[in-house]
PDB file of C-alpha atoms in Angstrom:
ATOM      1  CA  UNK A   1      78.672 100.528 101.100  1.00  0.00           C
ATOM      2  CA  UNK A   2      79.544  97.359 103.682  1.00  0.00           C
ATOM      3  CA  UNK A   3      78.484  94.669 103.088  1.00  0.00           C
ATOM      4  CA  UNK A   4      79.705  91.990 106.761  1.00  0.00           C
ATOM      5  CA  UNK A   5      79.941  88.540 106.112  1.00  0.00           C
ATOM      6  CA  UNK A   6      78.876  86.047 108.445  1.00  0.00           C
ATOM      7  CA  UNK A   7      80.698  82.198 109.240  1.00  0.00           C
ATOM      8  CA  UNK A   8      78.326  80.015 110.982  1.00  0.00           C
ATOM      9  CA  UNK A   9      80.163  77.409 112.080  1.00  0.00           C
ATOM     10  CA  UNK A  10      79.339  73.498 110.789  1.00  0.00           C
ATOM     11  CA  UNK A  11      76.237  71.510 112.533  1.00  0.00           C
ATOM     12  CA  UNK A  12      77.202  69.029 115.183  1.00  0.00           C
ATOM     13  CA  UNK A  13      76.274  66.310 112.608  1.00  0.00           C
ATOM     14  CA  UNK A  14      78.043  68.042 110.071  1.00  0.00           C
ATOM     15  CA  UNK A  15      81.799  67.342 112.437  1.00  0.00           C
ATOM     16  CA  UNK A  16      80.526  64.162 113.464  1.00  0.00           C
ATOM     17  CA  UNK A  17      80.196  63.162 109.958  1.00  0.00           C
ATOM     18  CA  UNK A  18      83.126  65.266 108.480  1.00  0.00           C
ATOM     19  CA  UNK A  19      85.063  63.301 110.699  1.00  0.00           C
ATOM     20  CA  UNK A  20      82.795  60.071 110.842  1.00  0.00           C
ATOM     21  CA  UNK A  21      84.307  59.456 107.111  1.00  0.00           C
ATOM     22  CA  UNK A  22      87.560  60.258 107.437  1.00  0.00           C
ATOM     23  CA  UNK A  23      87.782  57.150 109.931  1.00  0.00           C
ATOM     24  CA  UNK A  24      85.774  54.557 108.193  1.00  0.00           C
ATOM     25  CA  UNK A  25      88.277  55.579 105.216  1.00  0.00           C
ATOM     26  CA  UNK A  26      91.085  55.074 106.809  1.00  0.00           C
ATOM     27  CA  UNK A  27      89.184  51.471 108.171  1.00  0.00           C
ATOM     28  CA  UNK A  28      87.703  50.199 105.341  1.00  0.00           C
ATOM     29  CA  UNK A  29      91.746  51.232 103.686  1.00  0.00           C
ATOM     30  CA  UNK A  30      94.092  49.641 106.420  1.00  0.00           C
ATOM     31  CA  UNK A  31      95.258  45.753 106.009  1.00  0.00           C
ATOM     32  CA  UNK A  32      94.849  45.506 110.155  1.00  0.00           C
ATOM     33  CA  UNK A  33      91.308  45.746 109.716  1.00  0.00           C
ATOM     34  CA  UNK A  34      91.316  43.025 107.254  1.00  0.00           C
ATOM     35  CA  UNK A  35      93.346  40.673 109.313  1.00  0.00           C
ATOM     36  CA  UNK A  36      91.611  41.112 112.867  1.00  0.00           C
ATOM     37  CA  UNK A  37      88.333  39.955 111.170  1.00  0.00           C
ATOM     38  CA  UNK A  38      90.394  36.740 110.008  1.00  0.00           C
ATOM     39  CA  UNK A  39      91.683  36.099 113.374  1.00  0.00           C
ATOM     40  CA  UNK A  40      88.373  36.434 114.480  1.00  0.00           C
ATOM     41  CA  UNK A  41      87.369  32.964 112.799  1.00  0.00           C
ATOM     42  CA  UNK A  42      90.403  31.430 112.673  1.00  0.00           C
ATOM     43  CA  UNK A  43      91.107  31.700 117.202  1.00  0.00           C
ATOM     44  CA  UNK A  44      86.743  30.498 117.169  1.00  0.00           C
ATOM     45  CA  UNK A  45      87.749  27.377 114.187  1.00  0.00           C
ATOM     46  CA  UNK A  46      90.908  26.093 115.765  1.00  0.00           C
ATOM     47  CA  UNK A  47      89.567  25.712 119.498  1.00  0.00           C
ATOM     48  CA  UNK A  48      86.637  23.946 118.211  1.00  0.00           C
ATOM     49  CA  UNK A  49      89.236  22.267 115.542  1.00  0.00           C
ATOM     50  CA  UNK A  50      91.619  21.716 118.364  1.00  0.00           C
ATOM     51  CA  UNK A  51      90.146  19.719 121.407  1.00  0.00           C
ATOM     52  CA  UNK A  52      89.077  17.250 118.513  1.00  0.00           C
ATOM     53  CA  UNK A  53      93.035  16.398 117.845  1.00  0.00           C
ATOM     54  CA  UNK A  54      94.173  12.942 119.328  1.00  0.00           C
ATOM     55  CA  UNK A  55      97.401  13.545 122.022  1.00  0.00           C
ATOM     56  CA  UNK A  56     100.165  12.060 122.179  1.00  0.00           C
ATOM     57  CA  UNK A  57      98.958   7.950 123.220  1.00  0.00           C
ATOM     58  CA  UNK A  58      96.924   8.079 119.846  1.00  0.00           C
ATOM     59  CA  UNK A  59      93.456   8.659 121.927  1.00  0.00           C
ATOM     60  CA  UNK A  60      91.389  12.301 120.885  1.00  0.00           C
ATOM     61  CA  UNK A  61      91.164  14.303 123.036  1.00  0.00           C
ATOM     62  CA  UNK A  62      88.364  14.894 125.766  1.00  0.00           C
ATOM     63  CA  UNK A  63      86.074  17.330 123.875  1.00  0.00           C
ATOM     64  CA  UNK A  64      85.388  21.365 125.167  1.00  0.00           C
ATOM     65  CA  UNK A  65      81.921  21.615 124.665  1.00  0.00           C
ATOM     66  CA  UNK A  66      79.081  19.378 123.628  1.00  0.00           C
ATOM     67  CA  UNK A  67      77.506  22.037 120.766  1.00  0.00           C
ATOM     68  CA  UNK A  68      78.498  24.404 118.317  1.00  0.00           C
ATOM     69  CA  UNK A  69      76.838  27.271 119.769  1.00  0.00           C
ATOM     70  CA  UNK A  70      78.753  27.319 123.423  1.00  0.00           C
ATOM     71  CA  UNK A  71      81.784  28.742 121.478  1.00  0.00           C
ATOM     72  CA  UNK A  72      79.716  31.682 120.464  1.00  0.00           C
ATOM     73  CA  UNK A  73      78.294  31.146 124.393  1.00  0.00           C
ATOM     74  CA  UNK A  74      78.585  29.769 126.718  1.00  0.00           C
ATOM     75  CA  UNK A  75      74.771  27.874 128.229  1.00  0.00           C
ATOM     76  CA  UNK A  76      75.114  30.494 131.157  1.00  0.00           C
ATOM     77  CA  UNK A  77      75.816  33.700 132.928  1.00  0.00           C
ATOM     78  CA  UNK A  78      79.429  32.789 133.681  1.00  0.00           C
ATOM     79  CA  UNK A  79      80.859  35.413 136.233  1.00  0.00           C
ATOM     80  CA  UNK A  80      83.883  33.443 137.908  1.00  0.00           C
ATOM     81  CA  UNK A  81      85.722  31.636 135.390  1.00  0.00           C
ATOM     82  CA  UNK A  82      86.394  27.651 136.468  1.00  0.00           C
ATOM     83  CA  UNK A  83      87.856  27.075 132.678  1.00  0.00           C
ATOM     84  CA  UNK A  84      88.947  27.457 129.746  1.00  0.00           C
ATOM     85  CA  UNK A  85      85.687  26.639 128.118  1.00  0.00           C
ATOM     86  CA  UNK A  86      84.073  28.911 129.906  1.00  0.00           C
ATOM     87  CA  UNK A  87      86.219  31.614 128.332  1.00  0.00           C
ATOM     88  CA  UNK A  88      86.339  30.929 125.139  1.00  0.00           C
ATOM     89  CA  UNK A  89      82.977  32.858 123.423  1.00  0.00           C
ATOM     90  CA  UNK A  90      82.591  35.681 121.614  1.00  0.00           C
ATOM     91  CA  UNK A  91      83.550  37.741 124.703  1.00  0.00           C
ATOM     92  CA  UNK A  92      87.394  36.999 123.307  1.00  0.00           C
ATOM     93  CA  UNK A  93      86.637  39.209 120.449  1.00  0.00           C
ATOM     94  CA  UNK A  94      85.966  42.613 123.648  1.00  0.00           C
ATOM     95  CA  UNK A  95      90.369  41.283 123.938  1.00  0.00           C
ATOM     96  CA  UNK A  96      92.356  41.207 120.953  1.00  0.00           C
ATOM     97  CA  UNK A  97      89.191  44.005 119.772  1.00  0.00           C
ATOM     98  CA  UNK A  98      91.152  45.672 122.200  1.00  0.00           C
ATOM     99  CA  UNK A  99      94.176  44.966 120.230  1.00  0.00           C
ATOM    100  CA  UNK A 100      93.382  46.050 117.119  1.00  0.00           C
ATOM    101  CA  UNK A 101      91.225  49.671 118.818  1.00  0.00           C
ATOM    102  CA  UNK A 102      95.090  50.128 120.266  1.00  0.00           C
ATOM    103  CA  UNK A 103      96.670  49.928 117.298  1.00  0.00           C
ATOM    104  CA  UNK A 104      94.106  52.489 114.545  1.00  0.00           C
ATOM    105  CA  UNK A 105      93.959  55.213 117.417  1.00  0.00           C
ATOM    106  CA  UNK A 106      97.937  54.906 117.885  1.00  0.00           C
ATOM    107  CA  UNK A 107      98.906  55.499 114.734  1.00  0.00           C
ATOM    108  CA  UNK A 108      97.339  59.306 114.937  1.00  0.00           C
ATOM    109  CA  UNK A 109      99.655  60.621 117.505  1.00  0.00           C
ATOM    110  CA  UNK A 110     102.418  57.987 115.281  1.00  0.00           C
ATOM    111  CA  UNK A 111     102.062  59.776 111.979  1.00  0.00           C
ATOM    112  CA  UNK A 112     101.312  62.974 113.139  1.00  0.00           C
ATOM    113  CA  UNK A 113      97.745  63.203 111.603  1.00  0.00           C
ATOM    114  CA  UNK A 114      95.824  64.452 115.333  1.00  0.00           C
ATOM    115  CA  UNK A 115      98.456  67.646 114.933  1.00  0.00           C
ATOM    116  CA  UNK A 116      96.407  68.044 111.127  1.00  0.00           C
ATOM    117  CA  UNK A 117      93.094  66.337 113.042  1.00  0.00           C
ATOM    118  CA  UNK A 118      92.599  68.685 115.188  1.00  0.00           C
ATOM    119  CA  UNK A 119      94.051  72.220 113.358  1.00  0.00           C
ATOM    120  CA  UNK A 120      90.541  71.544 111.227  1.00  0.00           C
ATOM    121  CA  UNK A 121      88.148  69.714 114.005  1.00  0.00           C
ATOM    122  CA  UNK A 122      88.970  71.624 117.259  1.00  0.00           C
ATOM    123  CA  UNK A 123      86.066  70.144 118.824  1.00  0.00           C
ATOM    124  CA  UNK A 124      87.492  67.516 120.437  1.00  0.00           C
ATOM    125  CA  UNK A 125      83.919  65.420 121.332  1.00  0.00           C
ATOM    126  CA  UNK A 126      83.776  65.257 117.625  1.00  0.00           C
ATOM    127  CA  UNK A 127      86.630  63.130 118.381  1.00  0.00           C
ATOM    128  CA  UNK A 128      85.609  60.053 120.893  1.00  0.00           C
ATOM    129  CA  UNK A 129      82.235  60.346 120.027  1.00  0.00           C
ATOM    130  CA  UNK A 130      84.317  59.729 116.369  1.00  0.00           C
ATOM    131  CA  UNK A 131      86.329  57.177 117.378  1.00  0.00           C
ATOM    132  CA  UNK A 132      84.239  55.318 119.313  1.00  0.00           C
ATOM    133  CA  UNK A 133      81.351  54.335 116.534  1.00  0.00           C
ATOM    134  CA  UNK A 134      84.774  53.589 113.644  1.00  0.00           C
ATOM    135  CA  UNK A 135      85.951  50.975 116.267  1.00  0.00           C
ATOM    136  CA  UNK A 136      82.804  50.157 117.758  1.00  0.00           C
ATOM    137  CA  UNK A 137      81.339  48.906 113.986  1.00  0.00           C
ATOM    138  CA  UNK A 138      84.978  47.366 113.584  1.00  0.00           C
ATOM    139  CA  UNK A 139      84.154  45.300 116.702  1.00  0.00           C
ATOM    140  CA  UNK A 140      80.901  44.047 115.719  1.00  0.00           C
ATOM    141  CA  UNK A 141      81.870  42.587 111.987  1.00  0.00           C
ATOM    142  CA  UNK A 142      84.633  40.878 114.452  1.00  0.00           C
ATOM    143  CA  UNK A 143      82.045  39.368 116.050  1.00  0.00           C
ATOM    144  CA  UNK A 144      80.514  38.828 113.057  1.00  0.00           C
ATOM    145  CA  UNK A 145      83.561  37.135 111.386  1.00  0.00           C
ATOM    146  CA  UNK A 146      84.262  35.165 115.198  1.00  0.00           C
ATOM    147  CA  UNK A 147      80.308  33.861 114.272  1.00  0.00           C
ATOM    148  CA  UNK A 148      81.394  32.447 110.489  1.00  0.00           C
ATOM    149  CA  UNK A 149      84.151  30.813 111.826  1.00  0.00           C
ATOM    150  CA  UNK A 150      83.384  29.815 114.862  1.00  0.00           C
ATOM    151  CA  UNK A 151      80.165  27.779 112.947  1.00  0.00           C
ATOM    152  CA  UNK A 152      82.165  26.187 110.743  1.00  0.00           C
ATOM    153  CA  UNK A 153      84.632  24.931 113.331  1.00  0.00           C
ATOM    154  CA  UNK A 154      82.165  23.230 115.165  1.00  0.00           C
ATOM    155  CA  UNK A 155      80.201  22.006 112.937  1.00  0.00           C
ATOM    156  CA  UNK A 156      83.732  21.010 111.443  1.00  0.00           C
ATOM    157  CA  UNK A 157      84.486  19.622 114.948  1.00  0.00           C
ATOM    158  CA  UNK A 158      81.667  17.321 114.923  1.00  0.00           C
ATOM    159  CA  UNK A 159      79.165  18.810 117.970  1.00  0.00           C
ATOM    160  CA  UNK A 160      75.493  19.319 118.187  1.00  0.00           C
ATOM    161  CA  UNK A 161      73.612  21.997 116.722  1.00  0.00           C
ATOM    162  CA  UNK A 162      70.351  22.178 118.649  1.00  0.00           C
ATOM    163  CA  UNK A 163      70.233  25.200 120.637  1.00  0.00           C
ATOM    164  CA  UNK A 164      67.617  27.791 122.079  1.00  0.00           C
ATOM    165  CA  UNK A 165      67.401  29.655 118.481  1.00  0.00           C
ATOM    166  CA  UNK A 166      65.741  33.396 120.255  1.00  0.00           C
ATOM    167  CA  UNK A 167      67.979  33.156 122.604  1.00  0.00           C
ATOM    168  CA  UNK A 168      71.233  32.351 120.591  1.00  0.00           C
ATOM    169  CA  UNK A 169      69.906  35.041 118.371  1.00  0.00           C
ATOM    170  CA  UNK A 170      69.650  37.719 121.600  1.00  0.00           C
ATOM    171  CA  UNK A 171      72.747  36.543 123.124  1.00  0.00           C
ATOM    172  CA  UNK A 172      75.203  37.279 119.921  1.00  0.00           C
ATOM    173  CA  UNK A 173      72.354  40.657 119.023  1.00  0.00           C
ATOM    174  CA  UNK A 174      73.531  41.474 122.824  1.00  0.00           C
ATOM    175  CA  UNK A 175      77.283  40.901 122.374  1.00  0.00           C
ATOM    176  CA  UNK A 176      77.294  42.917 119.151  1.00  0.00           C
ATOM    177  CA  UNK A 177      75.445  45.924 120.726  1.00  0.00           C
ATOM    178  CA  UNK A 178      78.467  45.870 124.082  1.00  0.00           C
ATOM    179  CA  UNK A 179      81.005  46.318 121.053  1.00  0.00           C
ATOM    180  CA  UNK A 180      79.825  50.239 121.517  1.00  0.00           C
ATOM    181  CA  UNK A 181      80.971  50.336 125.241  1.00  0.00           C
ATOM    182  CA  UNK A 182      83.501  47.789 124.888  1.00  0.00           C
ATOM    183  CA  UNK A 183      85.256  50.695 122.445  1.00  0.00           C
ATOM    184  CA  UNK A 184      84.272  53.437 124.383  1.00  0.00           C
ATOM    185  CA  UNK A 185      86.127  52.216 126.709  1.00  0.00           C
ATOM    186  CA  UNK A 186      89.691  51.595 124.494  1.00  0.00           C
ATOM    187  CA  UNK A 187      89.362  54.307 122.623  1.00  0.00           C
ATOM    188  CA  UNK A 188      89.086  56.682 126.547  1.00  0.00           C
ATOM    189  CA  UNK A 189      92.585  54.683 127.280  1.00  0.00           C
ATOM    190  CA  UNK A 190      93.887  55.044 124.164  1.00  0.00           C
ATOM    191  CA  UNK A 191      93.085  58.536 125.235  1.00  0.00           C
ATOM    192  CA  UNK A 192      94.597  58.453 128.479  1.00  0.00           C
ATOM    193  CA  UNK A 193      98.202  56.587 127.210  1.00  0.00           C
ATOM    194  CA  UNK A 194      98.479  58.470 123.625  1.00  0.00           C
ATOM    195  CA  UNK A 195     101.839  58.538 124.626  1.00  0.00           C
ATOM    196  CA  UNK A 196     101.971  55.262 125.342  1.00  0.00           C
ATOM    197  CA  UNK A 197     101.347  52.953 122.599  1.00  0.00           C
ATOM    198  CA  UNK A 198     102.761  49.962 124.600  1.00  0.00           C
ATOM    199  CA  UNK A 199     101.423  50.985 127.901  1.00  0.00           C
ATOM    200  CA  UNK A 200      97.743  51.550 125.496  1.00  0.00           C
ATOM    201  CA  UNK A 201      97.625  47.708 123.932  1.00  0.00           C
ATOM    202  CA  UNK A 202      98.806  46.325 127.473  1.00  0.00           C
ATOM    203  CA  UNK A 203      96.136  48.153 129.379  1.00  0.00           C
ATOM    204  CA  UNK A 204      93.575  47.639 126.649  1.00  0.00           C
ATOM    205  CA  UNK A 205      94.171  43.477 126.706  1.00  0.00           C
ATOM    206  CA  UNK A 206      94.160  44.165 130.683  1.00  0.00           C
ATOM    207  CA  UNK A 207      90.508  45.136 130.769  1.00  0.00           C
ATOM    208  CA  UNK A 208      88.995  43.390 127.737  1.00  0.00           C
ATOM    209  CA  UNK A 209      90.406  39.918 130.114  1.00  0.00           C
ATOM    210  CA  UNK A 210      87.134  41.071 132.688  1.00  0.00           C
ATOM    211  CA  UNK A 211      90.378  40.503 135.444  1.00  0.00           C
ATOM    212  CA  UNK A 212      88.887  43.377 137.883  1.00  0.00           C
ATOM    213  CA  UNK A 213      85.264  42.129 137.487  1.00  0.00           C
ATOM    214  CA  UNK A 214      85.739  38.105 137.427  1.00  0.00           C
ATOM    215  CA  UNK A 215      88.240  39.013 140.663  1.00  0.00           C
ATOM    216  CA  UNK A 216      85.116  40.050 141.734  1.00  0.00           C
ATOM    217  CA  UNK A 217      82.546  38.109 141.077  1.00  0.00           C
ATOM    218  CA  UNK A 218      85.354  34.955 143.228  1.00  0.00           C
ATOM    219  CA  UNK A 219      85.384  37.343 146.396  1.00  0.00           C
ATOM    220  CA  UNK A 220      82.132  38.213 146.907  1.00  0.00           C
ATOM    221  CA  UNK A 221      80.572  34.286 145.198  1.00  0.00           C
ATOM    222  CA  UNK A 222      80.191  33.016 149.378  1.00  0.00           C
ATOM    223  CA  UNK A 223      78.187  36.432 149.918  1.00  0.00           C
ATOM    224  CA  UNK A 224      75.133  35.827 147.310  1.00  0.00           C
ATOM    225  CA  UNK A 225      76.054  39.532 145.360  1.00  0.00           C
ATOM    226  CA  UNK A 226      73.353  39.796 142.752  1.00  0.00           C
ATOM    227  CA  UNK A 227      74.427  39.420 139.021  1.00  0.00           C
ATOM    228  CA  UNK A 228      72.589  42.864 138.252  1.00  0.00           C
ATOM    229  CA  UNK A 229      75.316  44.182 139.718  1.00  0.00           C
ATOM    230  CA  UNK A 230      77.677  42.973 138.287  1.00  0.00           C
ATOM    231  CA  UNK A 231      75.937  43.699 134.866  1.00  0.00           C
ATOM    232  CA  UNK A 232      75.960  46.823 134.912  1.00  0.00           C
ATOM    233  CA  UNK A 233      79.830  46.746 133.927  1.00  0.00           C
ATOM    234  CA  UNK A 234      81.428  45.695 130.510  1.00  0.00           C
ATOM    235  CA  UNK A 235      82.247  42.553 131.110  1.00  0.00           C
ATOM    236  CA  UNK A 236      79.257  41.236 133.764  1.00  0.00           C
ATOM    237  CA  UNK A 237      76.867  42.407 130.573  1.00  0.00           C
ATOM    238  CA  UNK A 238      78.698  40.512 128.150  1.00  0.00           C
ATOM    239  CA  UNK A 239      78.546  37.632 129.973  1.00  0.00           C
ATOM    240  CA  UNK A 240      75.159  38.221 130.433  1.00  0.00           C
ATOM    241  CA  UNK A 241      74.880  37.443 127.311  1.00  0.00           C
ATOM    242  CA  UNK A 242      74.715  33.746 127.218  1.00  0.00           C
ATOM    243  CA  UNK A 243      71.442  30.795 126.213  1.00  0.00           C
ATOM    244  CA  UNK A 244      69.868  31.500 128.288  1.00  0.00           C
ATOM    245  CA  UNK A 245      69.233  34.630 127.006  1.00  0.00           C
ATOM    246  CA  UNK A 246      65.167  36.600 126.918  1.00  0.00           C
ATOM    247  CA  UNK A 247      64.908  39.952 125.462  1.00  0.00           C
ATOM    248  CA  UNK A 248      65.881  41.813 129.533  1.00  0.00           C
ATOM    249  CA  UNK A 249      69.021  40.502 128.593  1.00  0.00           C
ATOM    250  CA  UNK A 250      69.076  42.606 125.516  1.00  0.00           C
ATOM    251  CA  UNK A 251      67.641  45.608 127.158  1.00  0.00           C
ATOM    252  CA  UNK A 252      70.505  45.375 129.748  1.00  0.00           C
ATOM    253  CA  UNK A 253      73.258  44.800 127.337  1.00  0.00           C
ATOM    254  CA  UNK A 254      72.438  47.943 125.990  1.00  0.00           C
ATOM    255  CA  UNK A 255      71.493  50.077 128.325  1.00  0.00           C
ATOM    256  CA  UNK A 256      74.693  49.139 129.868  1.00  0.00           C
ATOM    257  CA  UNK A 257      77.095  49.827 126.453  1.00  0.00           C
ATOM    258  CA  UNK A 258      75.315  53.114 126.121  1.00  0.00           C
ATOM    259  CA  UNK A 259      75.552  54.066 129.711  1.00  0.00           C
ATOM    260  CA  UNK A 260      79.666  53.393 129.916  1.00  0.00           C
ATOM    261  CA  UNK A 261      79.681  55.353 126.185  1.00  0.00           C
ATOM    262  CA  UNK A 262      78.157  58.505 127.524  1.00  0.00           C
ATOM    263  CA  UNK A 263      80.651  58.385 130.756  1.00  0.00           C
ATOM    264  CA  UNK A 264      83.802  57.137 129.088  1.00  0.00           C
ATOM    265  CA  UNK A 265      83.497  59.851 125.743  1.00  0.00           C
ATOM    266  CA  UNK A 266      82.029  62.899 128.802  1.00  0.00           C
ATOM    267  CA  UNK A 267      86.092  61.693 130.022  1.00  0.00           C
ATOM    268  CA  UNK A 268      87.966  61.268 127.454  1.00  0.00           C
ATOM    269  CA  UNK A 269      86.313  64.395 126.080  1.00  0.00           C
ATOM    270  CA  UNK A 270      87.635  66.923 129.575  1.00  0.00           C
ATOM    271  CA  UNK A 271      91.054  64.692 128.736  1.00  0.00           C
ATOM    272  CA  UNK A 272      91.033  65.737 125.886  1.00  0.00           C
ATOM    273  CA  UNK A 273      89.841  69.530 126.194  1.00  0.00           C
ATOM    274  CA  UNK A 274      92.281  70.317 129.604  1.00  0.00           C
ATOM    275  CA  UNK A 275      95.522  68.878 127.906  1.00  0.00           C
ATOM    276  CA  UNK A 276      98.003  68.979 125.620  1.00  0.00           C
ATOM    277  CA  UNK A 277      96.425  66.429 122.760  1.00  0.00           C
ATOM    278  CA  UNK A 278      99.807  65.769 120.477  1.00  0.00           C
TER     279      UNK A 278
END
């Protein structure tokens, strides 16, 4: 009598769950994650505090903001930046959050961990999704840390607390939702530049600043380019989450983040499947 054994490959949910477990374990057990949480809290607090410090003549510097919540989100969508006050809000998380993602993913390749990973988990799409979700969680956590630091810094600086509460909540949620799209972009960039750690960090920083969208907006601002076009992109949708936000804003952030997450994960999976991943 012969007995045949059939080995059924793990389901998608089990594969992804296993990889997420490993990634979140690594995230929570590395000092890098907590260092970036502290950075995310300190930066807005420092920006608020420094604007209230006296200059060389003993005169108090002109404050950047009139309201505590302007360091969280701009008063209105500002696709073209006129000054540091327009730029210094929660969108900064997507800049140093990109650096964190580059370090987190870059360690896979520098340590040789990725060789073992793709031996036991050959599905490249699982890798892309797991890294995207894990890094999105990390950046959303940084948004919360930024909110705490920015709020405390603004209160200590004596800024006004007046705000439209529903718009503020929607702006914060919108930026946190955008973490998924940004994480997918940074994961994709680090797959492309996986052999060049310095370039991956530089590219993450470059795209995180939104320079391309700012440049496009500045070049065509006299042609009445509809904001809806700019909101199709990560930086545009992130900027759209402001202190005048409504439910439409939240839908735009969700749609944009999901669209780019799908696109970047498909492209990243194709790259990993078509070349030497090591």
